[in-house]
PDB file of C-alpha atoms in Angstrom:
ATOM      1  CA  MET A   1      43.939  13.329  55.519  1.00  0.00           C
ATOM      2  CA  LYS A   2      40.765  13.382  53.606  1.00  0.00           C
ATOM      3  CA  SER A   3      39.986  10.252  51.634  1.00  0.00           C
ATOM      4  CA  ARG A   4      38.930  10.405  48.071  1.00  0.00           C
ATOM      5  CA  ILE A   5      35.224   8.966  47.605  1.00  0.00           C
ATOM      6  CA  THR A   6      34.835   7.423  44.090  1.00  0.00           C
ATOM      7  CA  PHE A   7      31.816   6.879  42.270  1.00  0.00           C
ATOM      8  CA  GLN A   8      30.835   4.480  39.302  1.00  0.00           C
ATOM      9  CA  LYS A   9      29.565   5.964  36.554  1.00  0.00           C
ATOM     10  CA  TYR A  10      26.836   3.939  34.961  1.00  0.00           C
ATOM     11  CA  ASN A  11      26.116   4.272  31.001  1.00  0.00           C
ATOM     12  CA  MET A  12      22.108   4.412  31.021  1.00  0.00           C
ATOM     13  CA  THR A  13      20.700   1.855  28.323  1.00  0.00           C
ATOM     14  CA  GLN A  14      18.683   3.775  25.399  1.00  0.00           C
ATOM     15  CA  ILE A  15      16.484   1.361  23.257  1.00  0.00           C
ATOM     16  CA  LEU A  16      15.712   3.961  20.828  1.00  0.00           C
ATOM     17  CA  LYS A  17      16.306   7.594  19.907  1.00  0.00           C
ATOM     18  CA  ILE A  18      14.374   9.996  17.766  1.00  0.00           C
ATOM     19  CA  ARG A  19      17.277  11.802  15.976  1.00  0.00           C
ATOM     20  CA  LYS A  20      14.981  13.991  13.284  1.00  0.00           C
ATOM     21  CA  LEU A  21      11.852  14.882  12.409  1.00  0.00           C
ATOM     22  CA  SER A  22      10.331  14.615   8.847  1.00  0.00           C
ATOM     23  CA  THR A  23       6.841  15.712   9.033  1.00  0.00           C
ATOM     24  CA  ALA A  24       4.140  16.816  11.412  1.00  0.00           C
ATOM     25  CA  HIS A  25       0.678  17.550  10.681  1.00  0.00           C
ATOM     26  CA  TYR A  26      -2.482  17.795  12.974  1.00  0.00           C
ATOM     27  CA  LEU A  27      -5.683  17.943  11.319  1.00  0.00           C
ATOM     28  CA  PRO A  28      -8.519  18.505  13.503  1.00  0.00           C
ATOM     29  CA  GLN A  29     -11.480  18.663  11.030  1.00  0.00           C
ATOM     30  CA  ILE A  30     -11.158  16.650   7.926  1.00  0.00           C
ATOM     31  CA  HIS A  31     -13.511  14.892   5.685  1.00  0.00           C
ATOM     32  CA  LYS A  32     -13.460  13.896   1.913  1.00  0.00           C
ATOM     33  CA  TYR A  33      -9.582  14.056   2.243  1.00  0.00           C
ATOM     34  CA  SER A  34      -7.100  11.838   0.818  1.00  0.00           C
ATOM     35  CA  THR A  35      -3.104  12.003  -0.088  1.00  0.00           C
ATOM     36  CA  PRO A  36      -1.508  10.268  -2.772  1.00  0.00           C
ATOM     37  CA  PRO A  37       0.713   7.185  -2.531  1.00  0.00           C
ATOM     38  CA  HIS A  38       3.858   8.163  -1.181  1.00  0.00           C
ATOM     39  CA  GLN A  39       6.867   6.495   0.548  1.00  0.00           C
ATOM     40  CA  HIS A  40       9.868   8.016   2.564  1.00  0.00           C
ATOM     41  CA  ASP A  41      12.885   7.362   4.574  1.00  0.00           C
ATOM     42  CA  ALA A  42      11.237   7.713   7.861  1.00  0.00           C
ATOM     43  CA  TRP A  43       8.980   6.101  10.604  1.00  0.00           C
ATOM     44  CA  GLU A  44       5.141   7.756  10.064  1.00  0.00           C
ATOM     45  CA  LEU A  45       2.793   7.619  13.008  1.00  0.00           C
ATOM     46  CA  ALA A  46      -1.041   7.962  12.324  1.00  0.00           C
ATOM     47  CA  PHE A  47      -3.330   8.703  15.307  1.00  0.00           C
ATOM     48  CA  CYS A  48      -7.319   9.312  14.798  1.00  0.00           C
ATOM     49  CA  PHE A  49      -8.542  11.427  17.466  1.00  0.00           C
ATOM     50  CA  LYS A  50     -12.145  11.003  16.368  1.00  0.00           C
ATOM     51  CA  GLY A  51     -13.902   9.976  13.174  1.00  0.00           C
ATOM     52  CA  ALA A  52     -12.310   7.042  11.088  1.00  0.00           C
ATOM     53  CA  VAL A  53      -9.432   7.127   8.824  1.00  0.00           C
ATOM     54  CA  LYS A  54      -8.757   4.607   6.067  1.00  0.00           C
ATOM     55  CA  ILE A  55      -4.956   3.767   5.729  1.00  0.00           C
ATOM     56  CA  PHE A  56      -3.228   1.913   3.076  1.00  0.00           C
ATOM     57  CA  SER A  57       0.301   0.041   3.508  1.00  0.00           C
ATOM     58  CA  ASP A  58       1.607  -1.508   0.815  1.00  0.00           C
ATOM     59  CA  SER A  59      -1.784  -2.063  -0.700  1.00  0.00           C
ATOM     60  CA  THR A  60      -3.113  -3.439   2.683  1.00  0.00           C
ATOM     61  CA  PRO A  61      -6.074  -1.737   4.163  1.00  0.00           C
ATOM     62  CA  TYR A  62      -6.627  -0.442   7.721  1.00  0.00           C
ATOM     63  CA  THR A  63      -9.342   1.522   9.106  1.00  0.00           C
ATOM     64  CA  LEU A  64      -8.815   3.636  12.424  1.00  0.00           C
ATOM     65  CA  HIS A  65     -11.190   4.701  14.621  1.00  0.00           C
ATOM     66  CA  ALA A  66     -11.169   7.159  17.641  1.00  0.00           C
ATOM     67  CA  ASN A  67      -8.089   6.660  19.557  1.00  0.00           C
ATOM     68  CA  GLU A  68      -6.385   4.115  17.184  1.00  0.00           C
ATOM     69  CA  LEU A  69      -3.106   4.629  15.964  1.00  0.00           C
ATOM     70  CA  LEU A  70      -0.765   2.934  13.202  1.00  0.00           C
ATOM     71  CA  LEU A  71       2.857   3.004  12.570  1.00  0.00           C
ATOM     72  CA  HIS A  72       4.091   2.672   8.962  1.00  0.00           C
ATOM     73  CA  PRO A  73       7.889   1.802   8.197  1.00  0.00           C
ATOM     74  CA  PRO A  74      10.654   3.525   6.410  1.00  0.00           C
ATOM     75  CA  LYS A  75      10.261   3.065   2.304  1.00  0.00           C
ATOM     76  CA  THR A  76       6.653   1.436   2.752  1.00  0.00           C
ATOM     77  CA  GLU A  77       4.462   3.016   0.073  1.00  0.00           C
ATOM     78  CA  HIS A  78       1.109   4.161   1.875  1.00  0.00           C
ATOM     79  CA  TYR A  79      -1.647   6.777   1.720  1.00  0.00           C
ATOM     80  CA  LEU A  80      -4.634   7.635   3.709  1.00  0.00           C
ATOM     81  CA  GLN A  81      -8.400   8.738   2.961  1.00  0.00           C
ATOM     82  CA  VAL A  82     -10.896   9.811   4.736  1.00  0.00           C
ATOM     83  CA  THR A  83     -14.670   9.889   3.506  1.00  0.00           C
ATOM     84  CA  SER A  84     -17.773  11.921   4.697  1.00  0.00           C
ATOM     85  CA  GLN A  85     -17.194  11.461   8.325  1.00  0.00           C
ATOM     86  CA  LYS A  86     -15.620  14.550  10.030  1.00  0.00           C
ATOM     87  CA  SER A  87     -12.400  12.690  11.683  1.00  0.00           C
ATOM     88  CA  SER A  88      -9.306  14.232  13.638  1.00  0.00           C
ATOM     89  CA  LEU A  89      -5.731  13.083  12.796  1.00  0.00           C
ATOM     90  CA  PHE A  90      -2.265  13.601  13.591  1.00  0.00           C
ATOM     91  CA  LEU A  91       0.613  12.455  11.504  1.00  0.00           C
ATOM     92  CA  ILE A  92       4.205  12.809  12.353  1.00  0.00           C
ATOM     93  CA  SER A  93       7.112  11.046  10.778  1.00  0.00           C
ATOM     94  CA  PHE A  94      10.702  10.754  12.405  1.00  0.00           C
ATOM     95  CA  ILE A  95      14.167   9.047  11.766  1.00  0.00           C
ATOM     96  CA  CYS A  96      14.668   6.278  14.301  1.00  0.00           C
ATOM     97  CA  SER A  97      17.188   3.517  13.675  1.00  0.00           C
ATOM     98  CA  SER A  98      16.375   1.102  16.362  1.00  0.00           C
ATOM     99  CA  GLU A  99      15.270  -2.061  15.157  1.00  0.00           C
ATOM    100  CA  VAL A 100      12.909  -2.342  18.153  1.00  0.00           C
ATOM    101  CA  LEU A 101      10.103  -0.450  16.234  1.00  0.00           C
ATOM    102  CA  ARG A 102       9.647  -3.158  13.554  1.00  0.00           C
ATOM    103  CA  LEU A 103       7.370  -4.870  17.102  1.00  0.00           C
ATOM    104  CA  LEU A 104       4.992  -1.847  16.046  1.00  0.00           C
ATOM    105  CA  GLN A 105       4.855  -1.605  12.402  1.00  0.00           C
ATOM    106  CA  ASN A 106       1.468  -1.855  10.758  1.00  0.00           C
ATOM    107  CA  LEU A 107      -0.062  -2.865  13.722  1.00  0.00           C
ATOM    108  CA  PRO A 108      -3.154  -1.136  14.606  1.00  0.00           C
ATOM    109  CA  MET A 109      -2.867  -0.261  18.337  1.00  0.00           C
ATOM    110  CA  SER A 110      -6.079   1.225  20.794  1.00  0.00           C
ATOM    111  CA  VAL A 111      -4.509   4.157  22.691  1.00  0.00           C
ATOM    112  CA  ASP A 112      -5.528   4.563  26.599  1.00  0.00           C
ATOM    113  CA  LYS A 113      -6.396   8.182  27.965  1.00  0.00           C
ATOM    114  CA  ASN A 114      -2.870   8.891  29.222  1.00  0.00           C
ATOM    115  CA  LEU A 115      -1.508   8.217  26.032  1.00  0.00           C
ATOM    116  CA  ARG A 116      -3.960  10.106  24.194  1.00  0.00           C
ATOM    117  CA  HIS A 117      -2.676  13.142  26.423  1.00  0.00           C
ATOM    118  CA  HIS A 118       0.696  12.470  25.822  1.00  0.00           C
ATOM    119  CA  LEU A 119       0.015  12.881  22.024  1.00  0.00           C
ATOM    120  CA  LEU A 120      -1.373  16.058  23.076  1.00  0.00           C
ATOM    121  CA  LEU A 121       1.593  17.375  24.910  1.00  0.00           C
ATOM    122  CA  ILE A 122       3.497  16.548  21.551  1.00  0.00           C
ATOM    123  CA  ILE A 123       1.324  18.321  19.369  1.00  0.00           C
ATOM    124  CA  ASN A 124       1.129  21.463  22.077  1.00  0.00           C
ATOM    125  CA  GLU A 125       5.019  21.388  22.139  1.00  0.00           C
ATOM    126  CA  LEU A 126       5.439  21.397  18.209  1.00  0.00           C
ATOM    127  CA  GLY A 127       3.142  24.438  18.243  1.00  0.00           C
ATOM    128  CA  ASN A 128       5.639  25.949  21.002  1.00  0.00           C
ATOM    129  CA  ALA A 129       8.626  25.125  19.115  1.00  0.00           C
ATOM    130  CA  PHE A 130       8.265  25.495  15.282  1.00  0.00           C
ATOM    131  CA  GLU A 131       6.746  28.477  12.894  1.00  0.00           C
ATOM    132  CA  LEU A 132       2.910  27.369  12.451  1.00  0.00           C
ATOM    133  CA  GLN A 133       1.200  27.870   8.819  1.00  0.00           C
ATOM    134  CA  ASN A 134      -1.444  30.376   9.120  1.00  0.00           C
ATOM    135  CA  GLY A 135      -1.782  28.883  12.809  1.00  0.00           C
ATOM    136  CA  GLN A 136      -1.829  25.414  12.092  1.00  0.00           C
ATOM    137  CA  LEU A 137       0.397  22.765  12.477  1.00  0.00           C
ATOM    138  CA  LEU A 138       1.370  21.692   9.063  1.00  0.00           C
ATOM    139  CA  LEU A 139       4.681  21.213   8.960  1.00  0.00           C
ATOM    140  CA  GLY A 140       6.688  20.089   6.092  1.00  0.00           C
ATOM    141  CA  GLU A 141       9.615  22.096   7.087  1.00  0.00           C
ATOM    142  CA  PHE A 142      10.505  23.066  10.475  1.00  0.00           C
ATOM    143  CA  HIS A 143      11.433  26.702  11.204  1.00  0.00           C
ATOM    144  CA  PRO A 144      12.265  27.248  14.819  1.00  0.00           C
ATOM    145  CA  SER A 145       9.997  29.818  16.494  1.00  0.00           C
ATOM    146  CA  SER A 146      11.772  32.861  17.807  1.00  0.00           C
ATOM    147  CA  HIS A 147       9.388  32.298  21.025  1.00  0.00           C
ATOM    148  CA  SER A 148       9.710  29.042  21.719  1.00  0.00           C
ATOM    149  CA  PRO A 149      10.068  27.822  25.458  1.00  0.00           C
ATOM    150  CA  LEU A 150      13.546  26.639  26.542  1.00  0.00           C
ATOM    151  CA  GLY A 151      14.214  22.986  25.480  1.00  0.00           C
ATOM    152  CA  SER A 152      10.987  22.751  23.346  1.00  0.00           C
ATOM    153  CA  GLU A 153      12.396  20.569  20.613  1.00  0.00           C
ATOM    154  CA  GLN A 154      14.170  18.323  23.280  1.00  0.00           C
ATOM    155  CA  MET A 155      10.814  18.189  25.218  1.00  0.00           C
ATOM    156  CA  ILE A 156       9.397  16.988  21.689  1.00  0.00           C
ATOM    157  CA  THR A 157      11.760  14.414  21.320  1.00  0.00           C
ATOM    158  CA  CYS A 158      11.542  13.105  25.044  1.00  0.00           C
ATOM    159  CA  TYR A 159       7.815  12.982  24.680  1.00  0.00           C
ATOM    160  CA  MET A 160       8.282  11.315  21.437  1.00  0.00           C
ATOM    161  CA  GLU A 161      10.420   8.266  22.840  1.00  0.00           C
ATOM    162  CA  CYS A 162       8.384   8.089  26.168  1.00  0.00           C
ATOM    163  CA  PHE A 163       5.150   7.350  24.110  1.00  0.00           C
ATOM    164  CA  LEU A 164       6.979   4.990  21.996  1.00  0.00           C
ATOM    165  CA  ILE A 165       8.620   2.989  24.855  1.00  0.00           C
ATOM    166  CA  ASN A 166       5.212   2.851  26.573  1.00  0.00           C
ATOM    167  CA  LEU A 167       3.488   1.451  23.477  1.00  0.00           C
ATOM    168  CA  LEU A 168       6.715  -1.140  23.249  1.00  0.00           C
ATOM    169  CA  ARG A 169       5.907  -2.220  26.872  1.00  0.00           C
ATOM    170  CA  SER A 170       2.038  -2.838  26.189  1.00  0.00           C
ATOM    171  CA  ILE A 171       3.096  -5.873  23.626  1.00  0.00           C
ATOM    172  CA  THR A 172       6.388  -7.013  25.195  1.00  0.00           C
ATOM    173  CA  CYS A 173       5.395  -7.744  28.955  1.00  0.00           C
ATOM    174  CA  LEU A 174       5.759 -10.984  29.715  1.00  0.00           C
ATOM    175  CA  GLU A 175       3.356 -12.940  32.127  1.00  0.00           C
ATOM    176  CA  ASN A 176       4.698 -13.064  35.563  1.00  0.00           C
ATOM    177  CA  GLU A 177       8.222 -12.051  34.348  1.00  0.00           C
ATOM    178  CA  PRO A 178       9.360  -8.302  34.356  1.00  0.00           C
ATOM    179  CA  TRP A 179      10.063  -6.269  31.669  1.00  0.00           C
ATOM    180  CA  SER A 180      13.444  -6.109  30.337  1.00  0.00           C
ATOM    181  CA  VAL A 181      15.783  -5.363  27.451  1.00  0.00           C
ATOM    182  CA  THR A 182      16.235  -9.301  27.046  1.00  0.00           C
ATOM    183  CA  ASN A 183      12.472  -9.728  26.913  1.00  0.00           C
ATOM    184  CA  LEU A 184      12.532  -7.147  24.075  1.00  0.00           C
ATOM    185  CA  GLU A 185      15.147  -8.414  22.119  1.00  0.00           C
ATOM    186  CA  LYS A 186      13.324 -11.957  22.345  1.00  0.00           C
ATOM    187  CA  ALA A 187      10.033 -10.677  21.532  1.00  0.00           C
ATOM    188  CA  LEU A 188      11.814  -8.995  18.218  1.00  0.00           C
ATOM    189  CA  GLU A 189      13.065 -12.172  17.210  1.00  0.00           C
ATOM    190  CA  ASN A 190       9.961 -13.912  17.483  1.00  0.00           C
ATOM    191  CA  HIS A 191       8.281 -11.575  15.756  1.00  0.00           C
ATOM    192  CA  LEU A 192      10.359 -11.360  12.758  1.00  0.00           C
ATOM    193  CA  THR A 193      10.471 -15.305  12.583  1.00  0.00           C
ATOM    194  CA  SER A 194       6.414 -14.912  12.643  1.00  0.00           C
ATOM    195  CA  ARG A 195       6.412 -12.430   9.621  1.00  0.00           C
ATOM    196  CA  VAL A 196       8.823 -15.019   7.971  1.00  0.00           C
ATOM    197  CA  LYS A 197       6.583 -17.633   8.328  1.00  0.00           C
ATOM    198  CA  GLU A 198       3.199 -15.611   7.596  1.00  0.00           C
ATOM    199  CA  TYR A 199       5.222 -14.178   4.261  1.00  0.00           C
ATOM    200  CA  VAL A 200       6.299 -17.918   3.434  1.00  0.00           C
ATOM    201  CA  SER A 201       2.742 -19.501   4.009  1.00  0.00           C
ATOM    202  CA  ALA A 202       1.060 -17.045   1.644  1.00  0.00           C
ATOM    203  CA  HIS A 203       3.334 -17.121  -1.161  1.00  0.00           C
ATOM    204  CA  LEU A 204       3.891 -21.157  -0.964  1.00  0.00           C
ATOM    205  CA  SER A 205       2.628 -21.583  -4.659  1.00  0.00           C
ATOM    206  CA  GLU A 206       5.457 -19.287  -5.763  1.00  0.00           C
ATOM    207  CA  ARG A 207       9.031 -19.162  -6.113  1.00  0.00           C
ATOM    208  CA  ILE A 208      10.167 -17.630  -2.752  1.00  0.00           C
ATOM    209  CA  THR A 209      13.868 -15.802  -3.115  1.00  0.00           C
ATOM    210  CA  LEU A 210      15.400 -14.370  -0.102  1.00  0.00           C
ATOM    211  CA  ASP A 211      15.534 -11.118  -1.896  1.00  0.00           C
ATOM    212  CA  ASP A 212      11.862 -10.882  -2.040  1.00  0.00           C
ATOM    213  CA  LEU A 213      11.588 -11.844   1.347  1.00  0.00           C
ATOM    214  CA  ALA A 214      13.839  -9.332   2.693  1.00  0.00           C
ATOM    215  CA  LYS A 215      12.345  -6.773   0.580  1.00  0.00           C
ATOM    216  CA  SER A 216       8.820  -7.144   1.772  1.00  0.00           C
ATOM    217  CA  LEU A 217       9.552  -7.437   5.373  1.00  0.00           C
ATOM    218  CA  HIS A 218      12.332  -4.375   5.111  1.00  0.00           C
ATOM    219  CA  TYR A 219      15.223  -6.010   6.675  1.00  0.00           C
ATOM    220  CA  SER A 220      18.187  -7.102   4.955  1.00  0.00           C
ATOM    221  CA  ARG A 221      19.206 -10.583   3.933  1.00  0.00           C
ATOM    222  CA  SER A 222      21.858 -11.071   6.375  1.00  0.00           C
ATOM    223  CA  HIS A 223      19.860 -10.217   9.451  1.00  0.00           C
ATOM    224  CA  LEU A 224      17.080 -11.995   8.371  1.00  0.00           C
ATOM    225  CA  THR A 225      18.670 -15.188   8.046  1.00  0.00           C
ATOM    226  CA  ALA A 226      20.574 -14.701  11.197  1.00  0.00           C
ATOM    227  CA  GLN A 227      17.921 -13.872  13.331  1.00  0.00           C
ATOM    228  CA  PHE A 228      15.483 -16.901  11.759  1.00  0.00           C
ATOM    229  CA  ARG A 229      18.433 -19.382  12.419  1.00  0.00           C
ATOM    230  CA  SER A 230      18.990 -18.002  15.604  1.00  0.00           C
ATOM    231  CA  SER A 231      15.117 -18.381  16.595  1.00  0.00           C
ATOM    232  CA  THR A 232      14.179 -21.671  14.873  1.00  0.00           C
ATOM    233  CA  GLY A 233      17.470 -23.585  14.537  1.00  0.00           C
ATOM    234  CA  MET A 234      17.355 -23.888  10.644  1.00  0.00           C
ATOM    235  CA  SER A 235      18.029 -21.640   7.704  1.00  0.00           C
ATOM    236  CA  ILE A 236      14.944 -20.046   5.908  1.00  0.00           C
ATOM    237  CA  ALA A 237      15.405 -22.465   2.722  1.00  0.00           C
ATOM    238  CA  GLN A 238      15.068 -25.341   4.744  1.00  0.00           C
ATOM    239  CA  TYR A 239      11.775 -24.138   6.348  1.00  0.00           C
ATOM    240  CA  ILE A 240      10.337 -23.569   3.048  1.00  0.00           C
ATOM    241  CA  SER A 241      11.116 -27.188   2.186  1.00  0.00           C
ATOM    242  CA  GLU A 242      10.032 -28.801   5.143  1.00  0.00           C
ATOM    243  CA  LEU A 243       6.640 -26.753   5.077  1.00  0.00           C
ATOM    244  CA  ARG A 244       6.365 -27.534   1.491  1.00  0.00           C
ATOM    245  CA  MET A 245       6.640 -31.364   2.212  1.00  0.00           C
ATOM    246  CA  GLU A 246       4.362 -31.063   4.859  1.00  0.00           C
ATOM    247  CA  HIS A 247       1.724 -29.806   2.604  1.00  0.00           C
ATOM    248  CA  ALA A 248       2.468 -32.149   0.158  1.00  0.00           C
ATOM    249  CA  LYS A 249       1.986 -35.049   2.637  1.00  0.00           C
ATOM    250  CA  GLN A 250      -1.629 -34.108   3.498  1.00  0.00           C
ATOM    251  CA  LEU A 251      -2.486 -33.227  -0.071  1.00  0.00           C
ATOM    252  CA  ILE A 252      -1.298 -36.712  -1.166  1.00  0.00           C
ATOM    253  CA  LEU A 253      -3.475 -38.274   1.535  1.00  0.00           C
ATOM    254  CA  LYS A 254      -6.280 -36.036   0.766  1.00  0.00           C
ATOM    255  CA  GLY A 255      -6.268 -37.904  -2.620  1.00  0.00           C
ATOM    256  CA  THR A 256      -8.233 -34.999  -4.297  1.00  0.00           C
ATOM    257  CA  MET A 257      -5.434 -33.535  -6.411  1.00  0.00           C
ATOM    258  CA  SER A 258      -2.598 -35.002  -8.831  1.00  0.00           C
ATOM    259  CA  LEU A 259       0.910 -35.027  -8.380  1.00  0.00           C
ATOM    260  CA  ALA A 260       0.897 -32.499 -11.115  1.00  0.00           C
ATOM    261  CA  GLN A 261      -1.658 -30.538  -9.508  1.00  0.00           C
ATOM    262  CA  ILE A 262       0.327 -30.589  -6.015  1.00  0.00           C
ATOM    263  CA  SER A 263       3.858 -29.866  -7.312  1.00  0.00           C
ATOM    264  CA  SER A 264       2.120 -26.647  -9.078  1.00  0.00           C
ATOM    265  CA  GLN A 265       0.557 -25.713  -6.110  1.00  0.00           C
ATOM    266  CA  LEU A 266       3.386 -25.936  -3.929  1.00  0.00           C
ATOM    267  CA  GLY A 267       5.537 -24.029  -6.375  1.00  0.00           C
ATOM    268  CA  PHE A 268       7.993 -26.647  -7.768  1.00  0.00           C
ATOM    269  CA  SER A 269       9.042 -26.073 -11.290  1.00  0.00           C
ATOM    270  CA  SER A 270       8.174 -29.504 -12.406  1.00  0.00           C
ATOM    271  CA  GLN A 271       6.283 -32.706 -11.448  1.00  0.00           C
ATOM    272  CA  GLN A 272       9.878 -34.857 -11.689  1.00  0.00           C
ATOM    273  CA  TYR A 273      11.445 -32.150  -9.575  1.00  0.00           C
ATOM    274  CA  PHE A 274       8.591 -32.353  -6.871  1.00  0.00           C
ATOM    275  CA  CYS A 275       9.135 -36.218  -6.689  1.00  0.00           C
ATOM    276  CA  LYS A 276      12.796 -35.956  -6.367  1.00  0.00           C
ATOM    277  CA  CYS A 277      12.419 -33.480  -3.397  1.00  0.00           C
ATOM    278  CA  PHE A 278       9.837 -35.710  -1.833  1.00  0.00           C
ATOM    279  CA  LYS A 279      11.964 -38.837  -1.820  1.00  0.00           C
ATOM    280  CA  ASP A 280      14.960 -36.968  -0.537  1.00  0.00           C
ATOM    281  CA  ALA A 281      12.700 -35.758   2.545  1.00  0.00           C
ATOM    282  CA  THR A 282      10.758 -39.029   3.130  1.00  0.00           C
ATOM    283  CA  GLY A 283      12.742 -41.785   1.537  1.00  0.00           C
ATOM    284  CA  CYS A 284       9.575 -42.742  -0.603  1.00  0.00           C
ATOM    285  CA  SER A 285       8.162 -41.500  -3.793  1.00  0.00           C
ATOM    286  CA  PRO A 286       4.780 -39.371  -3.525  1.00  0.00           C
ATOM    287  CA  SER A 287       2.713 -42.339  -5.339  1.00  0.00           C
ATOM    288  CA  SER A 288       3.841 -44.628  -2.362  1.00  0.00           C
ATOM    289  CA  TYR A 289       3.535 -42.506   0.608  1.00  0.00           C
ATOM    290  CA  GLU A 290       1.377 -43.481   3.162  1.00  0.00           C
ATOM    291  CA  ASP A 291       0.182 -42.155   6.621  1.00  0.00           C
ATOM    292  CA  PRO A 292       2.775 -43.100   9.017  1.00  0.00           C
ATOM    293  CA  ALA A 293      -0.192 -43.295  11.612  1.00  0.00           C
ATOM    294  CA  THR A 294      -1.728 -46.010   9.996  1.00  0.00           C
ATOM    295  CA  LEU A 295       1.173 -48.374   9.460  1.00  0.00           C
TER     296      LEU A 295
END
């Protein structure tokens, strides 16, 4: 009697998946070129093959030189400029819902020759898969070519996913520890926490709201608060309060500013409210505060 052999079916993990393409442009020779400020619901990758390209993302300028790229997140206003220097640029926008791409957003990165070759494969496959515009890869709309090789569109997504995973590996490999999904999740959590802290530090003199913070970082309020608490053990409001108190202590001990000036610089609505918050946090009034190290 023949015995039946059973095999385990394993579900392969996918950390990201390209679902749709939005645009694809390859501009091999451009100068004195610019685009108007715009935003859309897709990720957009800009890669400079040669020359230099100035890119503005949410008004922040970045200059890409040869073999450098930048990835814009969705719903971020951006535009680019190329001056007199002849440059070569590849732009592709795509839909991908994976949160891991947040690790790469607005992070200028250099690309080695292997990944540069990978981009050339994507460009070549785009040219095979879709009808070109007067022989040029300027795809604002995608019309499949009647002469495209078998599986050409799937090859594009495979090349792109492989390219993005290699970029992620380059920034998430931990020293003496193999790359893993767990490492990636931890890196994403730490990355988000760092961005929250950077935003708070830059806006400490202002009234910081969770809505403004979530909008600036392109995350939902619930995701932002959950990830920050998981990483730090405190709420964002607690962190803002503690940071303001630490800055207040330093400014008081420095002795160059009045309490009114300190309260204004740290975003408090009034000197009276600042004094109340300070006493609640330290147990003493600002005017009687002394450096604990000298006591």
